[in-house]
PDB file of C-alpha atoms in Angstrom:
ATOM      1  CA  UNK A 793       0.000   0.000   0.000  1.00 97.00           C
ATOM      2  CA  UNK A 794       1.327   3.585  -0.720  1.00 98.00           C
ATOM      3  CA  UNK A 795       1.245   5.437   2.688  1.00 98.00           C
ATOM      4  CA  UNK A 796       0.700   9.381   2.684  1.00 98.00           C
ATOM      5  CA  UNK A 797       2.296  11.598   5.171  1.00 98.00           C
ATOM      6  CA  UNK A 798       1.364  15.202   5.495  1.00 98.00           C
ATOM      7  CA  UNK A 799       3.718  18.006   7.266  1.00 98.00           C
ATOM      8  CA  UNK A 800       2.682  19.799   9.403  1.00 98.00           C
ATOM      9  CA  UNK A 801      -0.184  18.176  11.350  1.00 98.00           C
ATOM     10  CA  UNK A 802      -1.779  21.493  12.636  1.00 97.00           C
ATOM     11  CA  UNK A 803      -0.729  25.479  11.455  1.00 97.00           C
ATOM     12  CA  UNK A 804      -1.852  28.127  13.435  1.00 96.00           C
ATOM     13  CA  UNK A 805      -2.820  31.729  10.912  1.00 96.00           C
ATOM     14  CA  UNK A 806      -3.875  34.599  10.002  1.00 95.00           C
ATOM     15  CA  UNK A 807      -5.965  36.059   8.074  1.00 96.00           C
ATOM     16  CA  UNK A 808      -4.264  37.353   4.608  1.00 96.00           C
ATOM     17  CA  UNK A 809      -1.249  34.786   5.444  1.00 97.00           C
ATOM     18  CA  UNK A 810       0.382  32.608   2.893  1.00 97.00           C
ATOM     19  CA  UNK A 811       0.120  28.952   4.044  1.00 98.00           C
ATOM     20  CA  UNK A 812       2.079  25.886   2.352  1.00 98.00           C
ATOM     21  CA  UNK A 813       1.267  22.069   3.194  1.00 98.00           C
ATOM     22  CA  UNK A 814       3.021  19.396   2.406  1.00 98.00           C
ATOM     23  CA  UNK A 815       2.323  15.801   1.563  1.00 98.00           C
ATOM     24  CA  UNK A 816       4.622  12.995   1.090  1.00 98.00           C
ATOM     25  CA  UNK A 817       3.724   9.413  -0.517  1.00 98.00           C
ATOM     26  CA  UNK A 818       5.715   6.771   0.657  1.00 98.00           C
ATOM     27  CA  UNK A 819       6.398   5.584  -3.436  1.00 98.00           C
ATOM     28  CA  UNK A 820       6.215   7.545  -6.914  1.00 98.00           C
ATOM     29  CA  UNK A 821       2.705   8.465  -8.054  1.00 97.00           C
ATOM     30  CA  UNK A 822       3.139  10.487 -11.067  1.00 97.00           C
ATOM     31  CA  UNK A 823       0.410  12.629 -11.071  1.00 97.00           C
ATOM     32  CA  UNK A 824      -2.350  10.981  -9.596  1.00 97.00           C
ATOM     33  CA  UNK A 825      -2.565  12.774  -6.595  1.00 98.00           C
ATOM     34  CA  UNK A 826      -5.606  15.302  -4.626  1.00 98.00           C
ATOM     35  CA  UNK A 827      -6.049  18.007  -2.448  1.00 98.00           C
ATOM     36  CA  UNK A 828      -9.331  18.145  -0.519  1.00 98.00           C
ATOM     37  CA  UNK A 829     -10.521  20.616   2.534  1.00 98.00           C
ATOM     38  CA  UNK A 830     -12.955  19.668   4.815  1.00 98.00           C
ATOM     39  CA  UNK A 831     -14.494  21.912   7.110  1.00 97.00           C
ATOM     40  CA  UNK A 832     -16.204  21.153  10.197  1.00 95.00           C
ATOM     41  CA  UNK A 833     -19.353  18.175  10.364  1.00 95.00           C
ATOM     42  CA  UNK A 834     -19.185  19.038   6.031  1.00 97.00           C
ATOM     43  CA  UNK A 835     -18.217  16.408   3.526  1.00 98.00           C
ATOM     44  CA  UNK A 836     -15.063  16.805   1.894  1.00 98.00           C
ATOM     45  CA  UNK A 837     -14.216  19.323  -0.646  1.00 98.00           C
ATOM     46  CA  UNK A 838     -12.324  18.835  -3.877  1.00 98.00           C
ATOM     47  CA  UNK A 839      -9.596  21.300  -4.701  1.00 98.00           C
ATOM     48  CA  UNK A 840      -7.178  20.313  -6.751  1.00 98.00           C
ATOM     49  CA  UNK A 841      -6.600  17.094  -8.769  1.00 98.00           C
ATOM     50  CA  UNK A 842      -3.784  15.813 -11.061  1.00 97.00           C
ATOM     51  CA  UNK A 843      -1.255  17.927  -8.527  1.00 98.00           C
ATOM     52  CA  UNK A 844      -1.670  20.907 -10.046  1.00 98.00           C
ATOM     53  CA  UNK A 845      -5.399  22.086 -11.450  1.00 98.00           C
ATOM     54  CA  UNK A 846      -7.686  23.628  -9.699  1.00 98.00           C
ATOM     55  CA  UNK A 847     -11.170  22.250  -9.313  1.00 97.00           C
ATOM     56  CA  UNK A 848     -13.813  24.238 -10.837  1.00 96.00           C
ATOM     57  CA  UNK A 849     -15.206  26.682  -8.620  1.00 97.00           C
ATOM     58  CA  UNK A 850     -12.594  26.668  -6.484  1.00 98.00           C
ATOM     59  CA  UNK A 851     -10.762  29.901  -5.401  1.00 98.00           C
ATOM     60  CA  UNK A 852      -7.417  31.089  -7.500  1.00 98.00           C
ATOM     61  CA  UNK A 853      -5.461  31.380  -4.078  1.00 98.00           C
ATOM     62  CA  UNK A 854      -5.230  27.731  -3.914  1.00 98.00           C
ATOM     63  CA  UNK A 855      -2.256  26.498  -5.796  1.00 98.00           C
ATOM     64  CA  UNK A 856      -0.488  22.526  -6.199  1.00 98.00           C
ATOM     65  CA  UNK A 857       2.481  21.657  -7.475  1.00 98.00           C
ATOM     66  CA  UNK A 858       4.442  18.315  -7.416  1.00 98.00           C
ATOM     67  CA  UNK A 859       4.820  14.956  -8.631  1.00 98.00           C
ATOM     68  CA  UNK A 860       6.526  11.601  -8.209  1.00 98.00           C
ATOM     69  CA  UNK A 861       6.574  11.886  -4.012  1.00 98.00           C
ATOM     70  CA  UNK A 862       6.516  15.313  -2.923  1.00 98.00           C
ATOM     71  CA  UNK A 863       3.348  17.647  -3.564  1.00 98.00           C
ATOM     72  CA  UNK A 864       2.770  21.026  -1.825  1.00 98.00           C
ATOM     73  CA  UNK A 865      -0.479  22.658  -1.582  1.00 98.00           C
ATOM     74  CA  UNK A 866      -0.459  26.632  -1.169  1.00 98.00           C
ATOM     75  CA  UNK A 867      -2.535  29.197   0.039  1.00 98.00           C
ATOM     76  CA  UNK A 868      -1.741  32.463  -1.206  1.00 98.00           C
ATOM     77  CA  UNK A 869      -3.728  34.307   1.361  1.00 96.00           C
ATOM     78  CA  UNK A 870      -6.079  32.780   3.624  1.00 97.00           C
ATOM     79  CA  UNK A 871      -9.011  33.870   4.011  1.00 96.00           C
ATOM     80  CA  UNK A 872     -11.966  33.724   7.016  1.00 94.00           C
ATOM     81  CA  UNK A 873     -13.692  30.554   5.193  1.00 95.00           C
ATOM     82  CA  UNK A 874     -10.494  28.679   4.515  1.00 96.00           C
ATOM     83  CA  UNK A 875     -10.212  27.422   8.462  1.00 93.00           C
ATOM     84  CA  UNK A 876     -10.580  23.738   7.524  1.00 97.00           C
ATOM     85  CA  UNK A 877      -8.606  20.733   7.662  1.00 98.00           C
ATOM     86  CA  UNK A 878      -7.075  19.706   4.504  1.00 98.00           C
ATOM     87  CA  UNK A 879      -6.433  16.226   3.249  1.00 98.00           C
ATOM     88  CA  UNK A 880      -4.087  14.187   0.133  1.00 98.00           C
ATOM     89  CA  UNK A 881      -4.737  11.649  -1.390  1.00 98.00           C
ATOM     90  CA  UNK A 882      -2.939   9.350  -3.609  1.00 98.00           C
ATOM     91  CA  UNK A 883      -5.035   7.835  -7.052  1.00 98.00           C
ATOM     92  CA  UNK A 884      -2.194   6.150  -8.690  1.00 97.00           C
ATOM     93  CA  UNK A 885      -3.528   2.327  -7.294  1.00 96.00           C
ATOM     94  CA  UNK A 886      -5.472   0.803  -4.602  1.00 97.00           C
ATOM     95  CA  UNK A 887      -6.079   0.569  -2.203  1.00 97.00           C
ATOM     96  CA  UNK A 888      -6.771   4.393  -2.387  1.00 98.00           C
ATOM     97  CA  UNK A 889      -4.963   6.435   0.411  1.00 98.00           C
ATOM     98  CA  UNK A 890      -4.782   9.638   2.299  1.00 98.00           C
ATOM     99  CA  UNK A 891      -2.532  11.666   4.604  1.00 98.00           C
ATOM    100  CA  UNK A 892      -3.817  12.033   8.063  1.00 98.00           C
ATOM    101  CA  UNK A 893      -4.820  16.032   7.434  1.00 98.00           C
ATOM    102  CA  UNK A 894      -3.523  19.248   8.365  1.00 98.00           C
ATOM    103  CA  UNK A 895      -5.460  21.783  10.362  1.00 98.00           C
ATOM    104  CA  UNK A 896      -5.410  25.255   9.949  1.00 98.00           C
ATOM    105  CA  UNK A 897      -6.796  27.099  12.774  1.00 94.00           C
ATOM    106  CA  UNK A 898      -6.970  30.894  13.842  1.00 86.00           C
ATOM    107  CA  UNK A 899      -3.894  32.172  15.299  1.00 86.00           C
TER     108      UNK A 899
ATOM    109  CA  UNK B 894     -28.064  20.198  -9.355  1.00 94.00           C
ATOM    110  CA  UNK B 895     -25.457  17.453  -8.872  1.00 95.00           C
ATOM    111  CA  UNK B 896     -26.865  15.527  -5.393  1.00 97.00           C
ATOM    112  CA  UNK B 897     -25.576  12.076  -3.454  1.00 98.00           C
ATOM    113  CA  UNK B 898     -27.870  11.503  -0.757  1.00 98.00           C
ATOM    114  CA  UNK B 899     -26.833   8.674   1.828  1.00 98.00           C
ATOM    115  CA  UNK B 900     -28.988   6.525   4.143  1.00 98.00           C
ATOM    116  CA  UNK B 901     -29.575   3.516   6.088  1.00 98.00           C
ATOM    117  CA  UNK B 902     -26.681   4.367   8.875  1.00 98.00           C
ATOM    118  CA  UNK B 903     -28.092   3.692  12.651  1.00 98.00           C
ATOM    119  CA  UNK B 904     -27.236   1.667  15.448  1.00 98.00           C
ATOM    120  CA  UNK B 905     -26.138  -1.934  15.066  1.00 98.00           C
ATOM    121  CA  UNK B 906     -24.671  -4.744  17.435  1.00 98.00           C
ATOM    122  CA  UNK B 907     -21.254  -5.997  16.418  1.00 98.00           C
ATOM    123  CA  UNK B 908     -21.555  -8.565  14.587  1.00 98.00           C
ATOM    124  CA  UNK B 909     -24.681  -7.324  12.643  1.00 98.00           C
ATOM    125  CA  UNK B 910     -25.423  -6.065   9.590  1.00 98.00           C
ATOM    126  CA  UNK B 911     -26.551  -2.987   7.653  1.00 98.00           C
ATOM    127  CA  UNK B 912     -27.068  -1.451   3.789  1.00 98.00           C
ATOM    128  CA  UNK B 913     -26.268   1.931   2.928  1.00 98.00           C
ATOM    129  CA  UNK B 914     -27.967   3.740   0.250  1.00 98.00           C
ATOM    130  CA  UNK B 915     -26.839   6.463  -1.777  1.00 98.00           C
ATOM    131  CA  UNK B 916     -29.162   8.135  -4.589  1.00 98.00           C
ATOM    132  CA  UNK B 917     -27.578  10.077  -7.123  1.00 98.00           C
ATOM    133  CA  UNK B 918     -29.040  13.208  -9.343  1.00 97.00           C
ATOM    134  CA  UNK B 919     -28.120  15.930 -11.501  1.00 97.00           C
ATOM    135  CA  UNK B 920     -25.496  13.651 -13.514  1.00 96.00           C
ATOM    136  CA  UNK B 921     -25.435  10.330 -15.793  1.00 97.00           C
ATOM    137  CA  UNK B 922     -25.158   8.009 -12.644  1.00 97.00           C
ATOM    138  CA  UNK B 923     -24.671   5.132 -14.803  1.00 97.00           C
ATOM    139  CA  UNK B 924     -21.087   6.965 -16.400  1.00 96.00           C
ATOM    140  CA  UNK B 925     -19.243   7.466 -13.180  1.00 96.00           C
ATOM    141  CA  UNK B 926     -17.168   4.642 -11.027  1.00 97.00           C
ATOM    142  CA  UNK B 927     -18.680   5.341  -7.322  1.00 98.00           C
ATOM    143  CA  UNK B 928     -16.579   5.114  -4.074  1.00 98.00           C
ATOM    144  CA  UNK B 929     -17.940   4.695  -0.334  1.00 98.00           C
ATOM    145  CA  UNK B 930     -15.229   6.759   1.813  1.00 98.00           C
ATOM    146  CA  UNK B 931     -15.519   6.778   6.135  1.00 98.00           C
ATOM    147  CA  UNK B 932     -14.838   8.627   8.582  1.00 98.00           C
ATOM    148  CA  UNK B 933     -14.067   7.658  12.404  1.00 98.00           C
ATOM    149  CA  UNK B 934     -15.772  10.075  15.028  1.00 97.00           C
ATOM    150  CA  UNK B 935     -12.499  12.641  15.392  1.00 97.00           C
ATOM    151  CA  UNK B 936     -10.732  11.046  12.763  1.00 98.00           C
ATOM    152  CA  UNK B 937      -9.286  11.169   8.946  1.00 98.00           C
ATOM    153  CA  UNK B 938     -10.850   9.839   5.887  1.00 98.00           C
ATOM    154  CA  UNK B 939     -10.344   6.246   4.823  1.00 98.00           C
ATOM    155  CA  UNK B 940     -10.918   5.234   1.440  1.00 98.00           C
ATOM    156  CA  UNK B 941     -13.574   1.504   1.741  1.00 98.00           C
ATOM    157  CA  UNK B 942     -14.199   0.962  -1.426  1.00 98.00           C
ATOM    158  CA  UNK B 943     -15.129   1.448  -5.506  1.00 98.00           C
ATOM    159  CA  UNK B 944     -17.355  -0.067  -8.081  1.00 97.00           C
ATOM    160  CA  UNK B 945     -17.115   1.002 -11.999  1.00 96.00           C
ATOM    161  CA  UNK B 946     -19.618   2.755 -13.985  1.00 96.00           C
ATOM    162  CA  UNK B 947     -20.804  -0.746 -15.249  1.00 95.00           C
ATOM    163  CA  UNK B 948     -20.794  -2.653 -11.962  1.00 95.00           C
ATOM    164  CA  UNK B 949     -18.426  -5.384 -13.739  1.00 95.00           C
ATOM    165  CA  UNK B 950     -15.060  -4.427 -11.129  1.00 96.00           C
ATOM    166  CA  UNK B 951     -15.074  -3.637  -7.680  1.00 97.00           C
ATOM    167  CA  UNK B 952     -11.929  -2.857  -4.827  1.00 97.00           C
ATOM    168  CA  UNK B 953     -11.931  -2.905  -1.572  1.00 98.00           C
ATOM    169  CA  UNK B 954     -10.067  -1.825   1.315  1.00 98.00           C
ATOM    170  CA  UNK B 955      -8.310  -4.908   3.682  1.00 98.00           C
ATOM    171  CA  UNK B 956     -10.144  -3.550   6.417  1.00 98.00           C
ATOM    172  CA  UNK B 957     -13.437  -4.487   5.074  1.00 98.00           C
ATOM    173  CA  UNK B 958     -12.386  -7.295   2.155  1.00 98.00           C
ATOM    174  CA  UNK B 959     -14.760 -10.172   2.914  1.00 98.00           C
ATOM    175  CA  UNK B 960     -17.211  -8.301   5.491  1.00 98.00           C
ATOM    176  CA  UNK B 961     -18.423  -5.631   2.545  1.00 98.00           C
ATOM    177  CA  UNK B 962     -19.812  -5.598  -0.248  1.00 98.00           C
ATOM    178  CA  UNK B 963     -20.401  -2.694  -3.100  1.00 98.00           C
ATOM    179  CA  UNK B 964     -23.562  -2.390  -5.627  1.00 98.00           C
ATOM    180  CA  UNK B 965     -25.129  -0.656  -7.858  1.00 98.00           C
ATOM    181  CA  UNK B 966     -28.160  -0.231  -9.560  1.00 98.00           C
ATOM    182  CA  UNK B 967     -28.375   2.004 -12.410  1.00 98.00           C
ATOM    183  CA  UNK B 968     -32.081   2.002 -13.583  1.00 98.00           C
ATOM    184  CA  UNK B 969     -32.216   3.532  -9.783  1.00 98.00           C
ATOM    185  CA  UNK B 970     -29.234   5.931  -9.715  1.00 98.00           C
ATOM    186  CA  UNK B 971     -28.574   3.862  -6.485  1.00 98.00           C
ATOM    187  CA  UNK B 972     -24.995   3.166  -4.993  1.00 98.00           C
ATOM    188  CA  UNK B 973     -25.049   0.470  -2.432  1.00 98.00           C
ATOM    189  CA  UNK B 974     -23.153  -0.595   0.907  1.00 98.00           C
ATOM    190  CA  UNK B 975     -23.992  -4.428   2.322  1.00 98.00           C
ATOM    191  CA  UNK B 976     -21.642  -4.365   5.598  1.00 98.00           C
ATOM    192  CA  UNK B 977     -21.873  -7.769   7.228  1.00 98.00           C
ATOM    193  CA  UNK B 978     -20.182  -9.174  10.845  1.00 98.00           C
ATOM    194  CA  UNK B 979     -20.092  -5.224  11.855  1.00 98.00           C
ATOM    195  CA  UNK B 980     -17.258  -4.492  14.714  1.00 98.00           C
ATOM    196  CA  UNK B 981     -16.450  -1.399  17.022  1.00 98.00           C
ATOM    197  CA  UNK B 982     -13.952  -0.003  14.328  1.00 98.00           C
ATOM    198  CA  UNK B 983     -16.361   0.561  11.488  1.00 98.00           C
ATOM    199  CA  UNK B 984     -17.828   3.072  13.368  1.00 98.00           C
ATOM    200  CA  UNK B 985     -17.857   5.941  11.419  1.00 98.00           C
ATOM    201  CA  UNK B 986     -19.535   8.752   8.920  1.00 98.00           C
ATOM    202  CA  UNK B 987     -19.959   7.090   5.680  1.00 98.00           C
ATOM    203  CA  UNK B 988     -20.160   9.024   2.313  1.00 98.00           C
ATOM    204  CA  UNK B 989     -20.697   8.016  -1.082  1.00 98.00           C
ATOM    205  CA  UNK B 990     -18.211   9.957  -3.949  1.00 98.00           C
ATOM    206  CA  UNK B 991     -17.949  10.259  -7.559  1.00 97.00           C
ATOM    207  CA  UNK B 992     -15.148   8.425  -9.166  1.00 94.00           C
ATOM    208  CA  UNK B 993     -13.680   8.708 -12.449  1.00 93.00           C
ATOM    209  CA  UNK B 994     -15.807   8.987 -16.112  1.00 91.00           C
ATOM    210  CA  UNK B 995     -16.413   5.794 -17.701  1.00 88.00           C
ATOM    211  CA  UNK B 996     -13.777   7.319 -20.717  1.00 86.00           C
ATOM    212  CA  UNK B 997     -11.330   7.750 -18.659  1.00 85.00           C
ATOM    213  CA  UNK B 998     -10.959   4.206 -18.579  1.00 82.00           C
ATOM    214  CA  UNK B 999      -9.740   3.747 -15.104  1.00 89.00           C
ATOM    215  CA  UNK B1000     -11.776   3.466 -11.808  1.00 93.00           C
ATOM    216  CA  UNK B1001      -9.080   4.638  -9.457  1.00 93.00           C
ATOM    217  CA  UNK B1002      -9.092   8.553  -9.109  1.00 95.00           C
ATOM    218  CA  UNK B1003     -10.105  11.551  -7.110  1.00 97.00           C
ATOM    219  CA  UNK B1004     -13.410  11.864  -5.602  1.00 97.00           C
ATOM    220  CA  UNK B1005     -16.039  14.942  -6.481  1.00 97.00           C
ATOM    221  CA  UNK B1006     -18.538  15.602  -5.494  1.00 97.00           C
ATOM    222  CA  UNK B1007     -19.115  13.543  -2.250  1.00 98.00           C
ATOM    223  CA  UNK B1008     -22.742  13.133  -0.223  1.00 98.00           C
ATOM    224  CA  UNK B1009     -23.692  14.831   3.274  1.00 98.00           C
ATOM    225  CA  UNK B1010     -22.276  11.316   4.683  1.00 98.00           C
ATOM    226  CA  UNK B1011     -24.729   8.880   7.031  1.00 98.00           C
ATOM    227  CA  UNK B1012     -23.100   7.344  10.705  1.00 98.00           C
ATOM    228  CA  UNK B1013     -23.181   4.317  11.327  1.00 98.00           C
ATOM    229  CA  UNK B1014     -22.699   3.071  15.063  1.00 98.00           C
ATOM    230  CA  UNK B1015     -20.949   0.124  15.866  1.00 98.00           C
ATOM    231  CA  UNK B1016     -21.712  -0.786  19.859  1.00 97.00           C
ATOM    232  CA  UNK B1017     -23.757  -3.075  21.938  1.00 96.00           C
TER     233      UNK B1017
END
């Protein structure tokens, strides 16, 4: 199974900050990797897919990059309704996998 | 409006068993590989498992390999859960999520959009 690790667990921000997550799986996925957010008692949200675009609908100051086994998800400047906790996941084979999240709370 | 609309979570004994539901509108059900994804109370997501747009292949997660089972019924626009010989760990919010296109080819992929999610409640 291809494990996902996520750095850091929890980031503590402000409002208009630039926030970068990182996710780590544990062999080379190309491109088949996702970014989701998920705020509190909601389903998950898709952000990004294939590393790099951006999910229609979804805001321009999200931003991926990456590929192989290091993928970065960016906020450019957070905003009131981006205090979630965001999630990878890796699509390259099953069983399908995700890190264990990445809160960003209120400093 | 794209909609996935879970049911059928509750309160079962371990050991028991329950079927989720999860009825699909706003897109061409029948086109889309469909993925059940859980939740533990306070937890991360963990991916259970996937059916394609056909119902002919299905994956599961070892956690649930032999206990689960995944359906669909596409005359409905119906995704479908049979958990069998529940325990304390499969506690959890389950939601149903859109796989890949049927051109794509593939079944493994990212998951949009996902239902409001139904708990089920492992506990004697």
């Amino acid at each position: 199974d291809i494990q996902m690790t996520q750095s850091p667990s929890s980031v503590s921000a402000s409002v208009g900050d630039r926030v970068t997550i990182t996710c780590r799986a544990s062999q080379g996925i190309a491109r088949w990797f996702a970014w989701y957010q998920q705020r509190p008692g909601k389903a998950p949200k898709l952000l990004i897919y294939a590393a790099s675009t951006l999910q229609s609908g979804v805001p321009s100051r999200f931003s991926g990059s990456g590929s192989g086994t290091d993928f970065t998800l960016t906020i450019s400047s957070l905003q009131p309704e981006d205090f979630a906790t965001y999630y990878c996941q890796q699509a390259n084979s099953f069983p399908l996998t995700f890190g264990p999240g990445t809160k960003v709370d209120i400093k | 409006e794209v909609q996935l609309l879970e049911s059928g979570g509750g309160l079962v004994q371990p050991g028991g068993s329950l079927r989720l539901s999860c009825a699909a509108s706003g897109f061409t059900f029948s086109s889309y590989a469909m993925n059940w994804v859980r939740q533990a109370p306070g937890k991360g997501l963990e991916w259970v498992s996937v059916i394609s747009a056909g119902g002919g292949s299905t994956y599961f997660a070892d956690s649930v390999k032999g206990r689960f089972t995944i359906s669909r019924d596409n005359s409905k626009n119906t995704l479908y859960l049979q958990m069998n010989s529940l325990r304390a760990e499969d506690t959890a919010v389950y939601y149903c999520a859109t796989g890949p296109h049927v051109d794509t080819t593939f079944i493994n992929g990212w998951f949009d959009p996902w239902g409001q999610g139904t708990l089920v409640t492992v506990s004697s």
